[in-house]
Coordinates of C-alpha atoms in Angstrom, one line a residue:
Chain A
M1 CA 67.1 -52.0 -28.9
E2 CA 65.8 -54.3 -25.9
L3 CA 62.3 -55.6 -26.2
S4 CA 60.5 -56.5 -23.0
L5 CA 58.4 -59.9 -23.1
V6 CA 55.1 -58.2 -23.6
V7 CA 56.5 -56.0 -26.3
V8 CA 57.4 -59.3 -28.1
L9 CA 54.1 -61.0 -27.5
V10 CA 52.2 -58.0 -28.8
I11 CA 54.3 -57.9 -32.0
G12 CA 53.7 -61.5 -32.3
L13 CA 50.0 -61.3 -31.8
A14 CA 49.6 -58.3 -33.6
L15 CA 51.2 -60.4 -36.7
F16 CA 48.8 -63.1 -36.3
F17 CA 46.0 -60.9 -35.9
D18 CA 46.8 -59.6 -39.2
F19 CA 47.0 -63.1 -40.6
T20 CA 43.3 -63.7 -39.2
N21 CA 42.4 -60.2 -40.7
G22 CA 43.7 -61.7 -44.2
F23 CA 41.9 -65.1 -44.1
H24 CA 38.8 -63.4 -42.7
D25 CA 38.3 -60.9 -45.2
T26 CA 39.5 -62.9 -48.4
A27 CA 35.8 -63.5 -48.8
N28 CA 35.1 -59.7 -49.5
A29 CA 37.0 -59.8 -52.8
M30 CA 36.9 -63.4 -54.0
A31 CA 33.5 -65.3 -52.6
T32 CA 31.7 -64.1 -55.7
P33 CA 34.3 -65.0 -58.5
I34 CA 34.8 -68.2 -56.6
A35 CA 30.9 -68.9 -56.6
T36 CA 30.5 -68.2 -60.2
G37 CA 33.5 -70.1 -61.4
A38 CA 34.9 -66.9 -62.8
L39 CA 38.2 -67.7 -61.2
K40 CA 39.6 -71.1 -59.9
P41 CA 39.3 -71.0 -56.0
K42 CA 43.4 -71.5 -55.6
L43 CA 43.9 -68.9 -58.5
A44 CA 41.4 -66.5 -56.5
V45 CA 42.8 -66.6 -53.3
A46 CA 46.6 -66.4 -54.8
L47 CA 45.5 -63.5 -56.8
A48 CA 44.1 -61.4 -53.5
A49 CA 47.2 -62.5 -51.6
V50 CA 49.5 -61.0 -54.1
L51 CA 47.2 -57.9 -54.3
N52 CA 47.1 -57.5 -50.5
L53 CA 51.1 -57.9 -50.5
V54 CA 51.3 -55.2 -52.6
G55 CA 48.5 -52.9 -51.0
A56 CA 50.5 -53.2 -48.0
F57 CA 53.5 -51.6 -49.4
L58 CA 51.7 -49.1 -51.3
S59 CA 50.2 -47.2 -48.1
T60 CA 52.2 -47.1 -44.7
E61 CA 51.2 -43.9 -43.5
V62 CA 49.8 -45.3 -39.9
A63 CA 47.4 -43.8 -38.1
K64 CA 48.2 -41.5 -35.2
T65 CA 46.1 -43.3 -32.5
I66 CA 45.7 -47.1 -32.2
S67 CA 42.1 -46.9 -31.3
G68 CA 41.1 -44.2 -34.2
G69 CA 40.0 -42.0 -31.3
L70 CA 37.7 -44.5 -29.7
I71 CA 40.0 -44.6 -26.6
R72 CA 41.1 -41.1 -25.1
E73 CA 44.6 -41.7 -25.6
G74 CA 47.6 -39.7 -26.0
D75 CA 48.3 -35.9 -24.4
G76 CA 46.3 -35.7 -21.4
G77 CA 44.0 -38.8 -22.0
V78 CA 44.7 -42.2 -20.6
L79 CA 47.8 -44.4 -20.9
I80 CA 47.4 -47.2 -23.1
T81 CA 50.2 -49.9 -21.8
P82 CA 51.5 -52.9 -23.8
E83 CA 49.7 -54.8 -21.7
M84 CA 46.3 -53.6 -22.8
I85 CA 47.4 -53.8 -26.3
F86 CA 48.2 -57.3 -25.4
A87 CA 44.8 -58.2 -23.8
G88 CA 42.9 -56.3 -26.4
L89 CA 44.7 -58.1 -29.4
I90 CA 43.7 -61.7 -27.9
G91 CA 40.1 -60.6 -27.8
A92 CA 40.1 -59.5 -31.3
I93 CA 41.7 -62.7 -32.3
V94 CA 39.4 -65.1 -30.6
W95 CA 36.5 -63.4 -31.9
N96 CA 37.9 -63.6 -35.4
M97 CA 38.6 -67.4 -35.0
I98 CA 35.0 -68.0 -33.5
T99 CA 33.5 -66.3 -36.5
W100 CA 35.7 -67.9 -38.8
L101 CA 34.7 -71.3 -37.4
L102 CA 31.1 -70.5 -37.9
G103 CA 31.9 -69.1 -41.3
L104 CA 30.3 -65.7 -40.3
P105 CA 31.9 -62.6 -42.1
S106 CA 32.5 -60.0 -39.4
S107 CA 34.5 -57.2 -39.4
S108 CA 38.1 -57.4 -38.2
S109 CA 38.5 -53.8 -37.4
H110 CA 35.3 -54.2 -35.1
A111 CA 37.1 -56.9 -33.3
L112 CA 40.3 -55.1 -32.9
F113 CA 38.5 -51.9 -31.6
G114 CA 36.2 -54.0 -29.5
G115 CA 39.4 -55.7 -28.0
L116 CA 41.0 -52.6 -27.2
I117 CA 38.0 -51.3 -25.7
G118 CA 37.6 -54.0 -23.7
A119 CA 41.2 -53.9 -22.1
A120 CA 40.8 -50.2 -21.7
V121 CA 37.9 -50.4 -19.9
V122 CA 39.0 -53.0 -17.2
G123 CA 42.5 -51.2 -17.1
V124 CA 41.5 -47.8 -16.5
G125 CA 37.7 -47.5 -16.5
F126 CA 34.6 -46.3 -18.5
H127 CA 36.0 -42.7 -18.8
A128 CA 38.6 -44.1 -21.0
I129 CA 36.0 -44.7 -23.8
D130 CA 34.9 -41.9 -26.0
A131 CA 31.2 -43.2 -26.4
G132 CA 30.3 -40.6 -29.1
V133 CA 33.0 -41.7 -31.0
L134 CA 32.1 -45.1 -30.7
L135 CA 28.4 -44.4 -31.7
S136 CA 29.3 -42.2 -34.7
K137 CA 32.2 -44.4 -36.1
I138 CA 31.2 -47.8 -35.3
V139 CA 27.7 -48.5 -34.3
L140 CA 25.7 -46.5 -36.7
P141 CA 28.1 -47.0 -39.8
A142 CA 27.5 -50.6 -39.1
F143 CA 24.1 -50.2 -39.9
F144 CA 24.4 -48.0 -42.8
A145 CA 27.2 -49.8 -44.6
P146 CA 25.1 -53.1 -45.7
V147 CA 22.0 -51.0 -46.3
I148 CA 24.1 -48.4 -48.7
A149 CA 25.6 -51.3 -50.4
G150 CA 22.7 -53.5 -50.5
V151 CA 20.4 -50.9 -52.2
I152 CA 23.0 -50.1 -54.8
A153 CA 23.8 -53.9 -55.6
F154 CA 20.1 -54.2 -55.9
I155 CA 19.7 -51.4 -58.4
A156 CA 22.9 -52.5 -60.1
T157 CA 21.8 -56.1 -60.5
K158 CA 18.2 -55.0 -61.7
L159 CA 20.1 -52.7 -64.3
A160 CA 22.6 -55.5 -65.5
Y161 CA 19.6 -58.0 -66.2
R162 CA 17.6 -55.3 -67.8
V163 CA 20.4 -54.1 -70.2
A164 CA 21.7 -57.6 -71.1
G165 CA 18.9 -59.9 -70.3
R166 CA 19.5 -63.5 -68.7
G167 CA 21.4 -65.1 -71.3
S168 CA 25.0 -64.5 -72.2
L169 CA 26.4 -64.8 -68.7
E170 CA 30.0 -65.8 -69.5
G171 CA 31.3 -62.0 -70.6
Y172 CA 30.7 -61.0 -66.7
K173 CA 32.8 -63.4 -65.5
R174 CA 35.9 -61.5 -66.9
G175 CA 34.6 -58.2 -65.4
Q176 CA 34.1 -60.0 -62.1
I177 CA 38.2 -60.8 -62.0
F178 CA 38.6 -56.9 -62.5
T179 CA 36.4 -55.6 -59.7
S180 CA 37.5 -58.1 -57.2
S181 CA 40.9 -57.5 -57.5
L182 CA 40.3 -53.7 -56.8
V183 CA 38.7 -54.9 -53.6
A184 CA 41.7 -57.0 -52.8
L185 CA 44.1 -54.1 -53.3
A186 CA 42.0 -51.7 -51.5
H187 CA 42.1 -54.1 -48.8
G188 CA 45.8 -54.6 -48.6
T189 CA 46.2 -50.5 -48.5
N190 CA 43.8 -50.2 -45.4
D191 CA 43.9 -53.4 -43.1
A192 CA 47.9 -54.1 -43.0
Q193 CA 48.1 -50.7 -41.8
K194 CA 46.2 -51.2 -38.9
T195 CA 48.6 -54.0 -37.7
M196 CA 51.7 -51.6 -38.4
G197 CA 50.2 -48.9 -36.4
V198 CA 49.5 -51.1 -33.3
I199 CA 53.3 -52.3 -33.6
T200 CA 54.6 -48.9 -34.4
L201 CA 52.9 -47.3 -31.7
T202 CA 53.8 -50.0 -29.2
L203 CA 57.2 -49.8 -30.1
I204 CA 57.3 -45.7 -29.4
A205 CA 55.3 -46.3 -26.1
T206 CA 58.1 -48.3 -24.9
G207 CA 60.7 -46.1 -26.1
A208 CA 62.1 -48.4 -29.0
Q209 CA 61.4 -46.1 -31.6
A210 CA 61.4 -42.4 -31.7
A211 CA 58.1 -40.8 -31.4
G212 CA 56.8 -39.3 -34.4
T213 CA 58.6 -41.6 -37.0
G214 CA 56.8 -44.2 -39.2
P215 CA 56.9 -47.8 -39.2
E216 CA 60.3 -49.5 -39.7
F217 CA 60.8 -51.6 -42.7
W218 CA 60.7 -54.9 -40.7
V219 CA 57.3 -53.8 -39.5
I220 CA 55.7 -53.0 -43.1
A221 CA 57.3 -56.1 -44.7
T222 CA 56.1 -58.7 -41.8
C223 CA 52.8 -57.0 -41.7
A224 CA 52.6 -57.2 -45.3
L225 CA 53.6 -61.1 -45.3
A226 CA 51.2 -61.7 -42.6
I227 CA 48.2 -60.6 -44.3
A228 CA 49.0 -62.0 -47.6
L229 CA 49.7 -65.3 -46.1
G230 CA 46.3 -65.1 -44.3
T231 CA 44.8 -64.0 -47.4
Y232 CA 46.2 -67.3 -49.2
T233 CA 44.9 -69.4 -46.7
G234 CA 41.9 -68.7 -47.7
G235 CA 39.0 -68.2 -45.1
W236 CA 37.3 -70.8 -46.9
R237 CA 34.3 -71.3 -44.5
I238 CA 33.5 -67.8 -45.0
I239 CA 33.9 -67.6 -48.8
R240 CA 31.4 -70.4 -48.9
T241 CA 28.8 -68.4 -46.8
L242 CA 29.3 -65.3 -48.8
G243 CA 29.3 -67.0 -52.2
T244 CA 26.7 -69.7 -51.9
G245 CA 25.4 -69.3 -48.3
I246 CA 23.5 -66.0 -48.5
T247 CA 22.2 -66.6 -52.0
Q248 CA 23.5 -68.5 -55.0
V249 CA 25.5 -65.7 -57.1
T250 CA 25.4 -65.7 -60.5
P251 CA 27.9 -64.1 -62.7
P252 CA 25.9 -60.8 -63.7
Q253 CA 24.9 -60.6 -59.8
G254 CA 28.5 -61.4 -58.8
F255 CA 29.7 -58.5 -61.1
A256 CA 27.1 -56.1 -59.8
A257 CA 27.8 -56.9 -56.5
E258 CA 31.6 -56.5 -56.5
A259 CA 31.0 -53.3 -58.7
S260 CA 28.7 -51.9 -55.9
T261 CA 31.5 -53.0 -53.0
T262 CA 34.3 -51.4 -54.8
A263 CA 32.4 -48.2 -55.5
T264 CA 31.2 -48.0 -52.2
I265 CA 34.6 -48.6 -50.3
L266 CA 36.5 -46.2 -52.9
A267 CA 33.7 -43.6 -52.1
S268 CA 33.7 -43.9 -48.2
S269 CA 37.3 -44.0 -48.1
H270 CA 37.7 -40.7 -49.9
L271 CA 34.7 -38.6 -49.3
G272 CA 34.9 -39.0 -45.6
F273 CA 32.5 -41.8 -44.1
A274 CA 34.4 -44.7 -43.3
L275 CA 32.6 -48.1 -43.7
S276 CA 33.7 -51.8 -43.2
T277 CA 34.5 -53.5 -46.1
T278 CA 33.2 -56.8 -44.5
Q279 CA 29.7 -55.0 -44.1
V280 CA 29.7 -53.3 -47.3
A281 CA 30.6 -56.7 -49.3
S282 CA 28.0 -58.6 -47.3
G283 CA 25.4 -56.0 -47.9
S284 CA 26.2 -56.1 -51.7
V285 CA 25.7 -59.5 -52.0
I286 CA 22.5 -59.7 -50.2
G287 CA 21.1 -56.8 -52.3
S288 CA 22.1 -58.5 -55.6
G289 CA 20.8 -61.6 -54.6
L290 CA 17.3 -59.9 -54.2
G291 CA 18.0 -57.7 -57.3
R292 CA 17.9 -61.1 -59.3
D293 CA 15.0 -63.1 -57.6
R294 CA 13.2 -61.8 -54.4
K295 CA 13.2 -65.3 -53.1
A296 CA 16.8 -66.1 -53.6
V297 CA 18.1 -64.6 -50.2
R298 CA 18.3 -67.0 -47.3
W299 CA 17.5 -64.8 -44.5
R300 CA 18.1 -67.0 -42.1
V301 CA 21.9 -67.2 -42.9
A302 CA 21.7 -63.2 -43.4
G303 CA 20.2 -63.1 -39.8
R304 CA 22.8 -65.0 -38.3
I305 CA 25.4 -62.5 -39.9
A306 CA 23.7 -59.5 -38.7
M307 CA 23.7 -61.2 -35.2
A308 CA 27.4 -61.7 -35.6
W309 CA 28.0 -57.7 -36.3
L310 CA 25.8 -57.0 -33.3
I311 CA 27.9 -58.7 -30.8
T312 CA 31.4 -58.6 -32.3
L313 CA 32.3 -55.4 -30.5
P314 CA 30.9 -56.5 -27.2
A315 CA 32.1 -60.0 -27.6
S316 CA 35.9 -59.4 -28.1
A317 CA 35.9 -56.7 -25.6
C318 CA 34.6 -59.1 -22.9
V319 CA 37.5 -61.5 -24.0
A320 CA 39.8 -58.7 -24.1
G321 CA 38.5 -57.4 -20.6
L322 CA 39.1 -61.1 -19.3
A323 CA 42.6 -61.2 -20.6
E324 CA 43.5 -57.8 -19.3
L325 CA 42.1 -58.9 -15.9
V326 CA 44.5 -61.9 -15.7
A327 CA 47.5 -59.8 -17.7
R328 CA 47.3 -57.3 -14.5
M329 CA 48.6 -60.2 -12.3
G330 CA 52.2 -59.3 -14.1
T331 CA 54.5 -61.4 -16.1
I332 CA 52.8 -64.8 -14.8
G333 CA 49.5 -63.4 -15.9
I334 CA 50.7 -62.3 -19.4
V335 CA 52.0 -65.9 -19.7
L336 CA 48.8 -67.4 -18.8
D337 CA 47.1 -65.4 -21.3
A338 CA 49.3 -66.2 -24.0
L339 CA 48.7 -69.9 -23.3
A340 CA 45.0 -69.5 -22.9
G341 CA 45.0 -67.9 -26.4
V342 CA 47.1 -70.5 -27.8
G343 CA 45.1 -73.1 -26.3
L344 CA 41.7 -71.5 -27.4
I345 CA 43.1 -71.2 -31.0
L346 CA 44.4 -74.4 -31.4
T347 CA 41.2 -76.0 -29.8
M348 CA 39.1 -74.0 -32.7
Y349 CA 41.4 -75.1 -35.3
L350 CA 41.0 -78.9 -34.4
I351 CA 37.3 -78.3 -34.2
S352 CA 37.5 -76.9 -37.9
R353 CA 39.1 -80.0 -39.1
R354 CA 35.8 -82.1 -38.2
N355 CA 34.1 -80.6 -41.3
A356 CA 36.9 -79.0 -43.0
V357 CA 36.1 -76.5 -46.0
G358 CA 38.8 -76.0 -48.4
H359 CA 39.4 -75.1 -52.1
E360 CA 38.1 -78.4 -53.2
N361 CA 34.5 -78.2 -51.4
V362 CA 34.0 -74.6 -51.1
N363 CA 31.2 -74.3 -53.7
L364 CA 29.3 -77.4 -52.1
R365 CA 26.8 -76.2 -49.7
P366 CA 25.3 -78.8 -47.2
V367 CA 21.6 -78.3 -47.7
P368 CA 19.4 -79.7 -45.0
V369 CA 16.2 -81.0 -46.8
S370 CA 15.1 -83.2 -44.2
P371 CA 14.9 -82.7 -40.4
V372 CA 16.4 -86.6 -40.5
P373 CA 19.9 -85.7 -40.5
E374 CA 20.7 -89.0 -42.8
A375 CA 18.4 -87.6 -45.5
N376 CA 20.5 -84.5 -45.8
I377 CA 22.3 -84.3 -49.2
V378 CA 25.2 -82.2 -50.5
E379 CA 23.9 -80.1 -53.4
E380 CA 26.3 -79.4 -56.1
A381 CA 26.3 -75.5 -56.1
R382 CA 26.3 -74.8 -59.8
Chain B
M1 CA 27.4 -36.6 -34.7
I2 CA 26.6 -38.3 -37.8
D3 CA 28.2 -36.4 -40.8
W4 CA 25.0 -36.5 -43.2
A5 CA 26.6 -34.4 -45.7
A6 CA 29.3 -37.0 -46.3
F7 CA 27.0 -39.9 -45.8
F8 CA 24.6 -38.9 -48.8
V9 CA 27.6 -37.7 -50.8
V10 CA 29.3 -41.3 -50.2
A11 CA 25.7 -42.9 -51.2
A12 CA 25.4 -40.9 -54.2
A13 CA 28.9 -41.2 -55.5
S14 CA 28.7 -45.2 -54.7
L15 CA 25.5 -45.4 -56.5
L16 CA 26.7 -43.8 -59.6
G17 CA 29.8 -45.2 -59.9
A18 CA 28.8 -48.7 -59.5
C19 CA 25.5 -48.4 -62.0
A20 CA 27.7 -46.6 -64.8
V21 CA 30.2 -49.3 -64.6
V22 CA 27.6 -52.1 -64.5
V23 CA 25.4 -50.6 -67.5
L24 CA 28.4 -50.3 -69.7
F25 CA 29.6 -53.7 -69.0
A26 CA 26.0 -55.0 -69.5
L27 CA 25.9 -52.6 -72.8
G28 CA 29.1 -54.7 -73.8
V29 CA 27.6 -58.0 -73.1
R30 CA 24.6 -57.2 -74.9
N31 CA 26.3 -56.1 -78.2
A32 CA 29.2 -58.4 -78.1
A33 CA 28.0 -60.3 -81.1
R34 CA 26.1 -57.9 -83.1
R35 CA 28.2 -54.7 -82.8
P36 CA 31.6 -55.8 -81.3
W37 CA 32.9 -52.0 -82.2
L38 CA 30.5 -50.8 -79.7
A39 CA 31.0 -53.7 -77.2
R40 CA 34.7 -53.0 -77.1
T41 CA 34.1 -48.9 -76.5
C42 CA 32.1 -50.0 -73.4
W43 CA 34.5 -52.1 -72.1
V44 CA 37.3 -49.8 -72.6
L45 CA 35.4 -47.4 -70.5
C46 CA 35.0 -49.9 -67.9
G47 CA 38.9 -50.4 -68.4
A48 CA 39.2 -46.8 -67.5
A49 CA 36.9 -46.9 -64.5
V50 CA 39.2 -49.6 -63.2
L51 CA 42.1 -47.4 -63.5
F52 CA 40.5 -44.8 -61.8
G53 CA 40.1 -47.1 -59.0
I54 CA 43.6 -47.8 -58.7
Y55 CA 44.4 -44.0 -58.6
L56 CA 42.2 -43.8 -56.1
I57 CA 43.7 -46.8 -54.1
V58 CA 47.3 -46.1 -54.4
P59 CA 48.2 -42.9 -52.3
A60 CA 51.2 -42.0 -54.2
L61 CA 49.2 -41.4 -57.2
H62 CA 46.8 -38.9 -55.7
A63 CA 48.5 -37.5 -52.7

């Protein structure tokens, strides 16, 4: 099978997107057990990585459309070219890297859809987008997800404290291991599939694979490995935000939050109302913080996260639109795009090294206690 | 446009599922010292909930 340059680049970028998806979403499952000390940080990300790897192999029924109906693709619709997918992936990756650098839990799926939308609008025009689907599948659920999860986690946390009192916290830590493991497994079955879908549909579109066939084994295996590796790398900046930034998570609260996240994700994926895992997990943490103590939530952090959710889709759409403009110049444009993408990723990585967050300092939160920078201290979280 | 029926079903199912598991687990924590048999029963039920979760996650089990 002969693959053109752009197809090879799409596969490479899709796998890198899968990797960013992994480290972006480690926090959904593992931020609260790490914050409460239920799991040692390194063990937590290793567990999440293994579960993502297993999950990716468990469920390989890929979507029939790359964008899940957001773009009018397929028979009688617009033609999605590999160049557009390439540009869309650049937008999604760049936005995932920016939000990671800022430590903000934002939805990787929204970044991917935003990127594809941006590329399709520039490549084909606004008629390529199904605005109704955009509103009912992305925009409105983005409001509902954190609210549902937040209310449930609030009630669950209240119940936990009411039933068991405020002592005896250790027992909850063991429970947290199970609930967060379920989140990690569910994540593997859901998110690796998206990348498999992107690669498989690209291969089909370029005639390298027969239409109507499922992902080839090498696609499944590389996607599973990419998401597991990303998960193991552990997006520590986002784990810190979710575990200690929004509110300091205690064991009963962490257990209630993860139980709410698990219940909401499983219900949403089986009862037909899709919700973003990231938004559910963040809503749960906020709700459980309020359930413990009304003053325990740092609304400034929550506000920043909400802002990131609002601009995720348009922002990655803009980057992708720009990339698509350049990509239309032909091979030279694709190469320019690829170089610019690599340059941006490297720059953000280098910036992150200036105040690196890793497994050793993930639970330490820098607290500005004074407007004078020198007076700021680092607080031991627990 | 929004499937409100599905929305409320999801919200109700999530609420019930999460609260049931949390209350069971908290009952286990509360009774761990004085009534270990009760605590163990609660945790076994929580374990069953986890197994049900795995059943829902793995397509091969429920497809």
